Coordinates of C-alpha atoms in Angstrom, one line a residue:
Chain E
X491 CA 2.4 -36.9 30.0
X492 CA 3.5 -33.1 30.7
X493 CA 5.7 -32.0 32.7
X494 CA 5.1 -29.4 35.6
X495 CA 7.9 -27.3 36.5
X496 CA 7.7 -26.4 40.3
X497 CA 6.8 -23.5 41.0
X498 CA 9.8 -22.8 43.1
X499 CA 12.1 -23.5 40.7
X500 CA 12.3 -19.9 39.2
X501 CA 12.0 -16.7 40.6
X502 CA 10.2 -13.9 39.9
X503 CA 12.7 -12.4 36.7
X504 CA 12.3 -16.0 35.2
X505 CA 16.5 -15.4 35.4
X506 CA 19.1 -18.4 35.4
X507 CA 22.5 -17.2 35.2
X508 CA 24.2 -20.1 34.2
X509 CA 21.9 -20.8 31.2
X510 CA 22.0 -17.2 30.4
X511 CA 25.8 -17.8 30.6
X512 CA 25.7 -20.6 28.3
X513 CA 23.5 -19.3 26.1
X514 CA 25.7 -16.1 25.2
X515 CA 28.6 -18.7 24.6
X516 CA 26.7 -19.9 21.9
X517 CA 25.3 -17.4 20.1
X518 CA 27.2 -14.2 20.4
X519 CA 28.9 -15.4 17.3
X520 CA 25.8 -15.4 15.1
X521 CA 26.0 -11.6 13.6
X522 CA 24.3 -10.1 10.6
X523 CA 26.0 -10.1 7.4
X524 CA 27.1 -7.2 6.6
X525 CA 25.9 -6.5 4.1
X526 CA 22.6 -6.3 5.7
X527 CA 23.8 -3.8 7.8
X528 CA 25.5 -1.4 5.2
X529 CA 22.0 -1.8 3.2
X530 CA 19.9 -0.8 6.7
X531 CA 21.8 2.4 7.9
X532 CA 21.8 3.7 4.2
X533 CA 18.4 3.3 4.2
X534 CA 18.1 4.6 7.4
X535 CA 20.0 7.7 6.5
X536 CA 17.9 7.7 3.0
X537 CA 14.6 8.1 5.0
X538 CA 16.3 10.8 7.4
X539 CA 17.5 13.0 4.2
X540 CA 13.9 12.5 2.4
X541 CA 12.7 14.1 5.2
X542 CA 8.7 13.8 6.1
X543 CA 7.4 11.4 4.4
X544 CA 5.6 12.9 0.6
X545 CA 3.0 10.7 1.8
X546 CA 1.9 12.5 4.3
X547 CA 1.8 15.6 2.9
X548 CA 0.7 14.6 -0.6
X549 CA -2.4 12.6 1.4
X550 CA -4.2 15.4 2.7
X551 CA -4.3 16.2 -1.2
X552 CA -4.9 13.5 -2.4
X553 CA -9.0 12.9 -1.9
X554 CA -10.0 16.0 -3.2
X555 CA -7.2 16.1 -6.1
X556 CA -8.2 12.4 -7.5
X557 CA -12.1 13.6 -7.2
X558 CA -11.0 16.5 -9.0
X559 CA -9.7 14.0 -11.3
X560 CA -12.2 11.7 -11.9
X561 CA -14.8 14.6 -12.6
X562 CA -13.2 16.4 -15.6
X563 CA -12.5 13.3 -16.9
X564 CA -15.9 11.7 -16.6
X565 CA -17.2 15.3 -17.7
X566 CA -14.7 15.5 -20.7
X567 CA -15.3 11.6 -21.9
X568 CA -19.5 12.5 -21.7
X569 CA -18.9 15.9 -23.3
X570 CA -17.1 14.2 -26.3
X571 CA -19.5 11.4 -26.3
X572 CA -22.2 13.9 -27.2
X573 CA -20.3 15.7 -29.6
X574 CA -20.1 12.7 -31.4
X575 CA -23.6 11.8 -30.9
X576 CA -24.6 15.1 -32.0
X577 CA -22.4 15.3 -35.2
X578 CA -23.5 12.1 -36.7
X579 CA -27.2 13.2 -36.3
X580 CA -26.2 16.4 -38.2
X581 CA -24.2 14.6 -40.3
X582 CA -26.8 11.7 -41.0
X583 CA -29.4 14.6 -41.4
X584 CA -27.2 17.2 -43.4
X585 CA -26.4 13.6 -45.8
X586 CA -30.0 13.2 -46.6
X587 CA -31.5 16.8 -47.3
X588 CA -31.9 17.3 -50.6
X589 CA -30.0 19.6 -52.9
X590 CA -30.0 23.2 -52.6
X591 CA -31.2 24.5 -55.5
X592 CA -28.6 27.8 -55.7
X593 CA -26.8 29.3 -53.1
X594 CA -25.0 31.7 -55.7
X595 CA -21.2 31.0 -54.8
X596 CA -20.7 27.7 -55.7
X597 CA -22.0 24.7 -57.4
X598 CA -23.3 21.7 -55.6
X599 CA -20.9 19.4 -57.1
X600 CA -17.8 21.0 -55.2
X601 CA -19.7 21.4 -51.7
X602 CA -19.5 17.4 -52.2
X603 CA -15.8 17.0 -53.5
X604 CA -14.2 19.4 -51.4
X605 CA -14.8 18.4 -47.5
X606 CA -13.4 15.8 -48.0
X607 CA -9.7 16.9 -46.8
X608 CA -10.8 18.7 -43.9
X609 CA -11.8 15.5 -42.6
X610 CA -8.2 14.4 -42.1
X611 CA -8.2 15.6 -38.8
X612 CA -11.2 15.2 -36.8
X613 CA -9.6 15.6 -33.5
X614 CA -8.0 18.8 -34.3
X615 CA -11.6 20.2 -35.1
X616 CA -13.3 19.2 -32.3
X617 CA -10.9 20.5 -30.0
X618 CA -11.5 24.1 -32.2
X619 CA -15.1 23.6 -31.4
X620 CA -14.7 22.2 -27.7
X621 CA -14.2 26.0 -26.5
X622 CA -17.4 27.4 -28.0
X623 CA -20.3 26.6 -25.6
X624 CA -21.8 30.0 -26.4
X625 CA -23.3 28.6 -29.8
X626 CA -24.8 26.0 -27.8
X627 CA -28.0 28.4 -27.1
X628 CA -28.4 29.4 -30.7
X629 CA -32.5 29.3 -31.1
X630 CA -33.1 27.0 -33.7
X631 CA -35.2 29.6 -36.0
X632 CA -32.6 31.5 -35.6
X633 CA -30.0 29.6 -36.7
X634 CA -30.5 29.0 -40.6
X635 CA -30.4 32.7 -40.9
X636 CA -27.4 33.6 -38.8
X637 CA -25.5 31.3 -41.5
X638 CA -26.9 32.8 -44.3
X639 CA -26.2 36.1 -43.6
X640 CA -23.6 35.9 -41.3
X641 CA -24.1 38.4 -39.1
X642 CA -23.8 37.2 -35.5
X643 CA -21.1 34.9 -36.0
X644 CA -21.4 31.7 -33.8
X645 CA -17.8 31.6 -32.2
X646 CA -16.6 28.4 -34.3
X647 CA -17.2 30.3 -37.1
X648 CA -15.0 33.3 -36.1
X649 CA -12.0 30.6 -35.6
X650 CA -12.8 29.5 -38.7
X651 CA -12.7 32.7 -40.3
X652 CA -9.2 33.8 -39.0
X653 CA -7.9 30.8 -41.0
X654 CA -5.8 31.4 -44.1
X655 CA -8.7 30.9 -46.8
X656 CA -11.9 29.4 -46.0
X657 CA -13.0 27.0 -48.7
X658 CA -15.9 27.8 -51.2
X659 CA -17.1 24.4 -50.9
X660 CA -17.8 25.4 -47.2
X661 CA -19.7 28.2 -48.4
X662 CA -21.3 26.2 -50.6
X663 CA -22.4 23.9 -48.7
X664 CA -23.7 26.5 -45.7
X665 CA -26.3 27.3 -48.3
X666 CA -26.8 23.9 -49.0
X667 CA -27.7 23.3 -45.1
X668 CA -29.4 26.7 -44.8
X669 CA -31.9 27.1 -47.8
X670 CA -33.8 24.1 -46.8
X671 CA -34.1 25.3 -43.2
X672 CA -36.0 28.6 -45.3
X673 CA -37.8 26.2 -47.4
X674 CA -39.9 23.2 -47.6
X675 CA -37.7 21.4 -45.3
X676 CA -38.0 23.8 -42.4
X677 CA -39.2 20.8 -40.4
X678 CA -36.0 18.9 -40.8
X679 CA -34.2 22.1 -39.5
X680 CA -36.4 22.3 -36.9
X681 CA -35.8 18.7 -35.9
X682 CA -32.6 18.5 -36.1
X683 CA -32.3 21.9 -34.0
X684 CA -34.4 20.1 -31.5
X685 CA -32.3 17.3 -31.3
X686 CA -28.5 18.7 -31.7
X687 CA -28.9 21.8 -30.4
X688 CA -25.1 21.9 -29.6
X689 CA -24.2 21.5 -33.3
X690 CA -23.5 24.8 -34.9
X691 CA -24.2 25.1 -38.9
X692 CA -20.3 24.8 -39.6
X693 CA -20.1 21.7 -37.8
X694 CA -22.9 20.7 -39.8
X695 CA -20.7 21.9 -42.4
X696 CA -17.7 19.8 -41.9
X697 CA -20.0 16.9 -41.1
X698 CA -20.9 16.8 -44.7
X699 CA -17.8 14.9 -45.4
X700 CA -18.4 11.0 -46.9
X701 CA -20.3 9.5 -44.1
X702 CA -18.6 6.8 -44.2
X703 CA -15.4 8.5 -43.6
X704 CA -17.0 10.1 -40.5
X705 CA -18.5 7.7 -38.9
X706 CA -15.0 5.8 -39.3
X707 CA -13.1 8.5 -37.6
X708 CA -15.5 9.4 -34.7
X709 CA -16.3 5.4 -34.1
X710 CA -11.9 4.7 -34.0
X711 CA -12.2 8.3 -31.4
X712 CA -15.0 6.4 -29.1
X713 CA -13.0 3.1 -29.0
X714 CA -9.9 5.4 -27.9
X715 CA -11.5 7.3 -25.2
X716 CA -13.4 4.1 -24.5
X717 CA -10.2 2.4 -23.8
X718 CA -8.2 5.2 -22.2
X719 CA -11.0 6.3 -19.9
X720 CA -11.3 3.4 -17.2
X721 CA -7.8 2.9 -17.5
X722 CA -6.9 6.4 -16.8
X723 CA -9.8 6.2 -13.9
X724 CA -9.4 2.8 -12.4
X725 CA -6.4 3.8 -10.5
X726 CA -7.7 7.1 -9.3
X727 CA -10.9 5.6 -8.1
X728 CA -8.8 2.7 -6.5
X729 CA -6.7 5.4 -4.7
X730 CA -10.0 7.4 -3.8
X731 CA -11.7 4.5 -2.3
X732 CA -8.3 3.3 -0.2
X733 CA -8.7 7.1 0.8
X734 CA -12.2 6.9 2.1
X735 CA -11.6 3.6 3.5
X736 CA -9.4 4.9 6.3
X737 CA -9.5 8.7 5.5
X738 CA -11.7 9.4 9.5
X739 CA -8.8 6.8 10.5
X740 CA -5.8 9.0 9.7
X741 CA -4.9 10.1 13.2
X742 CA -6.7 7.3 15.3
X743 CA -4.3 4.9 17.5
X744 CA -4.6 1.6 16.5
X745 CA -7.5 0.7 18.6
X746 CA -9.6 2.3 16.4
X747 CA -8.3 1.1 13.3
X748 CA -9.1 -2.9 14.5
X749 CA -12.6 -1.8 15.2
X750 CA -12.9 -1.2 11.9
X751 CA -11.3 -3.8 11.2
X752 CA -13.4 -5.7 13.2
X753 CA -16.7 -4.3 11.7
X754 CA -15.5 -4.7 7.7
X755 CA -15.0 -8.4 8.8
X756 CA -18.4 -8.6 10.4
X757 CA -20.3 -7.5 7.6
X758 CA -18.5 -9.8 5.3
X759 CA -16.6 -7.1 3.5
X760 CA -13.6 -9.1 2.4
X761 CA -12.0 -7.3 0.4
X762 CA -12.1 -3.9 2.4
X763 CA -10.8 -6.1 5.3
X764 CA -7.9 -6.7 3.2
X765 CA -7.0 -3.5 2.2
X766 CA -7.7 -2.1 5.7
X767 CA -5.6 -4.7 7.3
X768 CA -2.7 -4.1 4.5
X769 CA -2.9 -0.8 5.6
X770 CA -3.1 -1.1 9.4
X771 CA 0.1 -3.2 9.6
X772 CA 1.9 -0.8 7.4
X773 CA 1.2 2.3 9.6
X774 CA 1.2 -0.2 12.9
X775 CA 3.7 -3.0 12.9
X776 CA 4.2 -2.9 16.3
X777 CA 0.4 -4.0 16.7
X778 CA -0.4 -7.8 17.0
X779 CA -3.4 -8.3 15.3
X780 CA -5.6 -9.9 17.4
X781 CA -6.5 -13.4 16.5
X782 CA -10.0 -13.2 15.0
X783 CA -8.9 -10.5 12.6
X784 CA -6.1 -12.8 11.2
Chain G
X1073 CA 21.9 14.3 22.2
X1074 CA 22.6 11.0 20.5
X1075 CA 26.5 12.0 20.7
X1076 CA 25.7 10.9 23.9
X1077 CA 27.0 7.2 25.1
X1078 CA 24.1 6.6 27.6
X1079 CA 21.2 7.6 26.2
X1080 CA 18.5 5.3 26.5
X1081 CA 17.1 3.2 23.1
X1082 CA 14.1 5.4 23.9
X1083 CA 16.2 8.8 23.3
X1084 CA 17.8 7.5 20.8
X1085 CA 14.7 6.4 18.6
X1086 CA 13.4 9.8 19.5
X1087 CA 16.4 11.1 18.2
X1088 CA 15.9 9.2 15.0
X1089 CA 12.3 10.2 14.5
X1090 CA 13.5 14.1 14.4
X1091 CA 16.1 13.3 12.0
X1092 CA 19.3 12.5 13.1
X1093 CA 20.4 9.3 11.5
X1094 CA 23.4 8.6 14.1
X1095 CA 20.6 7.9 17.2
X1096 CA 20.3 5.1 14.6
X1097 CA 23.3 3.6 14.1
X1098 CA 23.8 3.7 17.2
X1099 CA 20.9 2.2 18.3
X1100 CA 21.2 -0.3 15.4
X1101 CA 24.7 -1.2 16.8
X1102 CA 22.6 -2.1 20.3
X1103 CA 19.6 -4.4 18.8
X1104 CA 21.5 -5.8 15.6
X1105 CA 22.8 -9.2 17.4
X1106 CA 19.8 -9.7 19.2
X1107 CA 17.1 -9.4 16.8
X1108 CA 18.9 -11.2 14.0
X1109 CA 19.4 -14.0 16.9
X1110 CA 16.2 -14.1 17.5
X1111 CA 14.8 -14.8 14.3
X1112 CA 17.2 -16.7 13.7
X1113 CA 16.4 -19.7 17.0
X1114 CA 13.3 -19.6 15.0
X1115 CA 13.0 -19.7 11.5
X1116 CA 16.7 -21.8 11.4
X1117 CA 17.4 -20.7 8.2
X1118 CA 20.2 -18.0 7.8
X1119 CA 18.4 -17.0 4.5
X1120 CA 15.5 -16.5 5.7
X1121 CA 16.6 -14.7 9.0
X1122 CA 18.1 -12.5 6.8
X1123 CA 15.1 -11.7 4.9
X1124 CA 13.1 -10.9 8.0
X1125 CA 15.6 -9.2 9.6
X1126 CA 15.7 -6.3 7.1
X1127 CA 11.9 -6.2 7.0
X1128 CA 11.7 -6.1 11.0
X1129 CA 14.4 -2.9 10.8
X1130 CA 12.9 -1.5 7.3
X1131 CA 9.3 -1.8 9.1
X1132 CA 10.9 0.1 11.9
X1133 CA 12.3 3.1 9.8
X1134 CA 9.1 3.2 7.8
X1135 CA 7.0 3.6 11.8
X1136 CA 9.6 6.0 12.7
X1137 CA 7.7 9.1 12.6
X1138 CA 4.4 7.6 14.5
X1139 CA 7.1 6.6 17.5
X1140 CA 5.9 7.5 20.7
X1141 CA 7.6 6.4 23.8
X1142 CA 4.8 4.2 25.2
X1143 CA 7.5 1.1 26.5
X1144 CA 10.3 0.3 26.6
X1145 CA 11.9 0.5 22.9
X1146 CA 13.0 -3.2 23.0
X1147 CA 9.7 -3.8 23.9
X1148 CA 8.7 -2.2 20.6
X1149 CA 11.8 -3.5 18.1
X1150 CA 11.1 -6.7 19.4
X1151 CA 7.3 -6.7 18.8
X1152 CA 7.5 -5.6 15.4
X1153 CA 9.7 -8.8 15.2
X1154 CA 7.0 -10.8 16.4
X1155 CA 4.9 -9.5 14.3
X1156 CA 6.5 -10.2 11.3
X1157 CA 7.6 -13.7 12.4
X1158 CA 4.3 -14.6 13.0
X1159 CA 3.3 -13.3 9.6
X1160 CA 5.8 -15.7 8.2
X1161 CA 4.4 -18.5 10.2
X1162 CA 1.5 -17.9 9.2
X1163 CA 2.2 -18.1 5.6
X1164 CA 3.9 -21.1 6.0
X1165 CA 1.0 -22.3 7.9
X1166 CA 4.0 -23.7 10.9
X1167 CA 1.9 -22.3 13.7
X1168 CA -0.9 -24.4 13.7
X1169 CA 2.0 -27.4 13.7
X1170 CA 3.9 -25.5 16.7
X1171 CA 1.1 -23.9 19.4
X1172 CA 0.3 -27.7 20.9
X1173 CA 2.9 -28.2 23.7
X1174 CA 2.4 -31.5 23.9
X1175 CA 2.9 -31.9 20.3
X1176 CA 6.1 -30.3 20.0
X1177 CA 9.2 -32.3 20.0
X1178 CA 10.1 -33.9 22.9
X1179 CA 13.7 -32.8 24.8
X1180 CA 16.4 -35.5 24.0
X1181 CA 17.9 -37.3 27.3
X1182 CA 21.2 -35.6 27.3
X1183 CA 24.2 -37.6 26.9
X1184 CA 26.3 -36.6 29.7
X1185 CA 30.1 -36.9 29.5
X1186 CA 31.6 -40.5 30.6
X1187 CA 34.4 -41.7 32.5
X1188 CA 35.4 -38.6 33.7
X1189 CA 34.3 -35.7 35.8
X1190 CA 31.8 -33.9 33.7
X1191 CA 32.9 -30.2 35.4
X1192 CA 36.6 -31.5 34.5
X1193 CA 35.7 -32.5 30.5
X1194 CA 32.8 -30.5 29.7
X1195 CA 33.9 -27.7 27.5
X1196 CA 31.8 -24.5 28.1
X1197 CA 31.0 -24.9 24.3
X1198 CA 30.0 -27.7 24.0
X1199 CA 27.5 -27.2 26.7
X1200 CA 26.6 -24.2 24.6
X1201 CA 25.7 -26.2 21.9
X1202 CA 23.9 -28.5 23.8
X1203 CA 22.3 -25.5 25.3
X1204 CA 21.2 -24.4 21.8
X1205 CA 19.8 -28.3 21.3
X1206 CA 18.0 -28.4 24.0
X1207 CA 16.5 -24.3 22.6
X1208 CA 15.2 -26.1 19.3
X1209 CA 13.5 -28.6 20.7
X1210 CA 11.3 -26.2 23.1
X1211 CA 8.0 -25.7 21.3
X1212 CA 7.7 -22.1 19.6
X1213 CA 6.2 -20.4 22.4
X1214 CA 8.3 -21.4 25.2
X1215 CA 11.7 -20.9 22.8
X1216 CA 10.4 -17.3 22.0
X1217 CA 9.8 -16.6 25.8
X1218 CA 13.5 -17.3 27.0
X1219 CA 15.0 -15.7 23.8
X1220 CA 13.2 -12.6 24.2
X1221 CA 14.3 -12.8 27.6
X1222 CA 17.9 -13.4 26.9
X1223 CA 18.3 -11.2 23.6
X1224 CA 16.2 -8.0 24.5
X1225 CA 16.4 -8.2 28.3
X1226 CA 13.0 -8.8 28.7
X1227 CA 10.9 -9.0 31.8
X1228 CA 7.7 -11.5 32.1
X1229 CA 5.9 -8.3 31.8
X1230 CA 7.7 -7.1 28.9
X1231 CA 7.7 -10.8 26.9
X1232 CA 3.8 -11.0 27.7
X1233 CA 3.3 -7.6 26.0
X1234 CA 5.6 -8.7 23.2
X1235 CA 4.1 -11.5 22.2
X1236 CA 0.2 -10.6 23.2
X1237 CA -0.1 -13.0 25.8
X1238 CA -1.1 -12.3 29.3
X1239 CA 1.7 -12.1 32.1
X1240 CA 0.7 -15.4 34.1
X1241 CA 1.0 -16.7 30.2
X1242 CA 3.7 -15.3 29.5
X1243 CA 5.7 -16.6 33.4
X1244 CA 4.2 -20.3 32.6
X1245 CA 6.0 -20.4 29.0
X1246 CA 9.2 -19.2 30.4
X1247 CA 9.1 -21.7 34.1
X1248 CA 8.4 -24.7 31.3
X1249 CA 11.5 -23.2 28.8
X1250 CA 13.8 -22.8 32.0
X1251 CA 12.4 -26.1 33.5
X1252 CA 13.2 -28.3 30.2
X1253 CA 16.6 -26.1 29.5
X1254 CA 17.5 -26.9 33.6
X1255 CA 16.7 -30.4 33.1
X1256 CA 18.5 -31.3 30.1
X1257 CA 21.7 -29.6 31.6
X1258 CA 21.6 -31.6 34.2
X1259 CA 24.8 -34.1 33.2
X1260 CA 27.0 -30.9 33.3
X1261 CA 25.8 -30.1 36.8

């Protein structure tokens, strides 16, 4: 059975003296160790001498930055993505025209041996070409000709060009890519204009390379953005969506914030609750969270 | 402004939010016993209350620049205490075990001093300590309502806003904690 205190036996403080007495006898004694205190004044001090909290600053930043982020490197992953695309339809196409029958510089024989090298360092090259979008618009008619008589240089050539000695096998092998494009096999050209318009003839060029040893390096390339991009992202978007979780909260008392609460929880969203509440007793932990939110 | 002896926790914590790290000490000097007292009459584990008490005071340091006097700042310190009590209760899934008065452990029958006068032979300590039995034995609730009241000075008002409860909840918890203490100092009487 309960027992019910009577109602006159306290007064309106709830205050007993003697207990109150009593009680101090036997607990003044029970202090902090020390070395709690010594490690919560230098951290007191530490947060004083950091000043503002980085946070603060750093999160009115921080939205805009990490979609900044995530843009140029969605943009730069898709933009290499259809390089490669591109260069192994060149390649592909380049691999199964058939011989040129004179170009008048070199022999066909050495536009096959000598690529090879340059292929060594794939990256390097497409980084070269990377920076030349204004070969993009080259008309396809227009093309074959430009790298015959190379006239309008596209701009990857003209980087090529300043490089100690470009190889006769990459001359070579321009009219080996260019004389069909005149002749018989003008529709190739025209197709594969149509459909890599992006890949200038010296890619086309390069591309010549073993197939095999192309489509090794650009595959390993995929697999290494493939790998590096969501990593690179994840944590960006994860920081972007914490951001727009509670970015309209920022300067809202708490009421506000267990609203929301109260509404992720109502519509079953879990895992925003979570974060939201991790958040909320972080930046409130003087609010008790009501009892339906815990 | 903190070099000031009587300036209120409230000043001081004001102090402390614009950057002078004495308002704390000092302050820290005020509120260290009572808070680590207070966790400790309810976790009972010096470990533990050790634990929670840096997180109650690092919580505090980390709120310090959304401080706003809106109470009085034991009112505050000892709500964030609360706070993270309660979030170790309920990881340990002890509250559910402690909210039912009438579940809670009962108060022993005291066993007053014999064959003597018990004002004569009862040493103020070991009333103390009978005191402090008598404290673990209150159900949660009722134990948190006369420590608050004891430690940080608390009114009924003040413990009802700590703790999230209503005032008329707040008065009954602390009438049954003084009834049951009263009652099982009786023998020392």
């Amino acid at each position: 059975m309960a027992m019910t205190p009577p109602e006159s036996g306290m007064d309106e403080t709830g205050n007993d003296p003697r207990l109150a007495a009593l009680y101090r006898a036997g607990c003044d004694a029970q202090q902090p160790p020390a070395h709690l205190d010594d490690a919560i004044r230098a951290a007191a001090r530490r947060a004083v001498q950091a000043g503002p909290r980085r946070s603060n600053r750093f999160r009115r930043w921080s939205t805009p930055l990490s979609l900044a982020a995530v843009i140029v490197l969605s943009v730069t992953v898709v933009t290499m993505m259809r390089e490669e695309g591109a260069d192994r339809w060149v390649a592909d196409d380049v691999r199964q025209l058939p011989p040129a029958p004179s170009s008048g510089i070199d022999t066909p024989d050495r536009a096959v041996v000598q690529p090879a090298p340059r292929t060594a360092a794939p990256a390097e090259r497409r980084m070269e070409a990377a920076p030349s979008p204004p070969a993009v618009p080259a008309a396809p008619a227009e093309r074959p000709q430009a790298t015959k008589k190379s006239a309008p240089m596209p701009a990857e050539s003209r980087v090529h060009d300043s490089q100690p000695a470009p190889p006769p096998a990459e001359m070579a092998a321009l009219g080996q890519s260019a004389a069909p494009a005149a002749s018989a096999a003008a529709e190739d050209a025209a197709r594969e204009d149509r459909a890599a318009p992006a890949a200038p003839a010296p890619r086309a060029l390069r591309r010549s390379a073993p197939a095999a040893a192309v489509a090794d390096a650009s595959r390993s390339e995929e697999s290494m953005a493939a790998k590096q991009a969501p990593s690179m992202g994840a944590s960006a978007l994860a920081k972007a969506r914490d951001d727009a979780l509670w970015r309209d909260l920022e300067q809202q008392p708490a009421g506000k914030w267990l609203e929301r609460l109260r509404e992720l929880r109502r519509d079953g969203r879990n895992e925003d609750f979570a974060r939201l509440a991790t958040e909320f007793r972080r930046r409130f932990p003087d609010v008790t969270m009501p009892d339906e939110l815990r | 402004m903190s070099n000031d002896a009587d300036a209120s926790d409230e000043t001081l914590m004001l102090g402390y939010r614009n950057g002078d790290a004495g308002a704390f000490d000092r302050l820290y000097d005020r509120h260290r016993g009572g808070v680590y007292r207070y966790l400790l009459r309810h976790c009972r584990d010096a470990g533990l209350a050790d634990e929670l008490f840096q997180d109650v005071w690092m919580n505090l340091i980390r709120a310090r620049e959304s401080y706003t006097v809106q109470a009085k700042f034991a009112t505050y310190l000892y709500r964030i205490a609360h706070n993270r009590l309660m979030d170790h209760f309920r990881r340990r899934e002890l509250v559910a075990a402690s909210l039912d008065d009438e579940t809670a452990a009962p108060v022993e029958e005291p066993v007053a001093p014999r064959g003597a006068e018990p004002h004569a032979q009862a040493d103020v300590r070991q009333q103390a300590a009978r005191l402090l039995q008598l404290l673990d034995a209150l159900p949660l609730e009722q134990r948190e309502a006369f420590v608050l009241q004891q430690e940080g000075g608390l009114s009924i008002e003040e413990i009802a806003e700590t703790t999230g409860v209503t005032r008329e909840t707040a008065k009954s918890r602390l009438r049954y904690a003084l009834f049951k203490l009263r009652q099982g100092m009786q023998p020392w009487q």
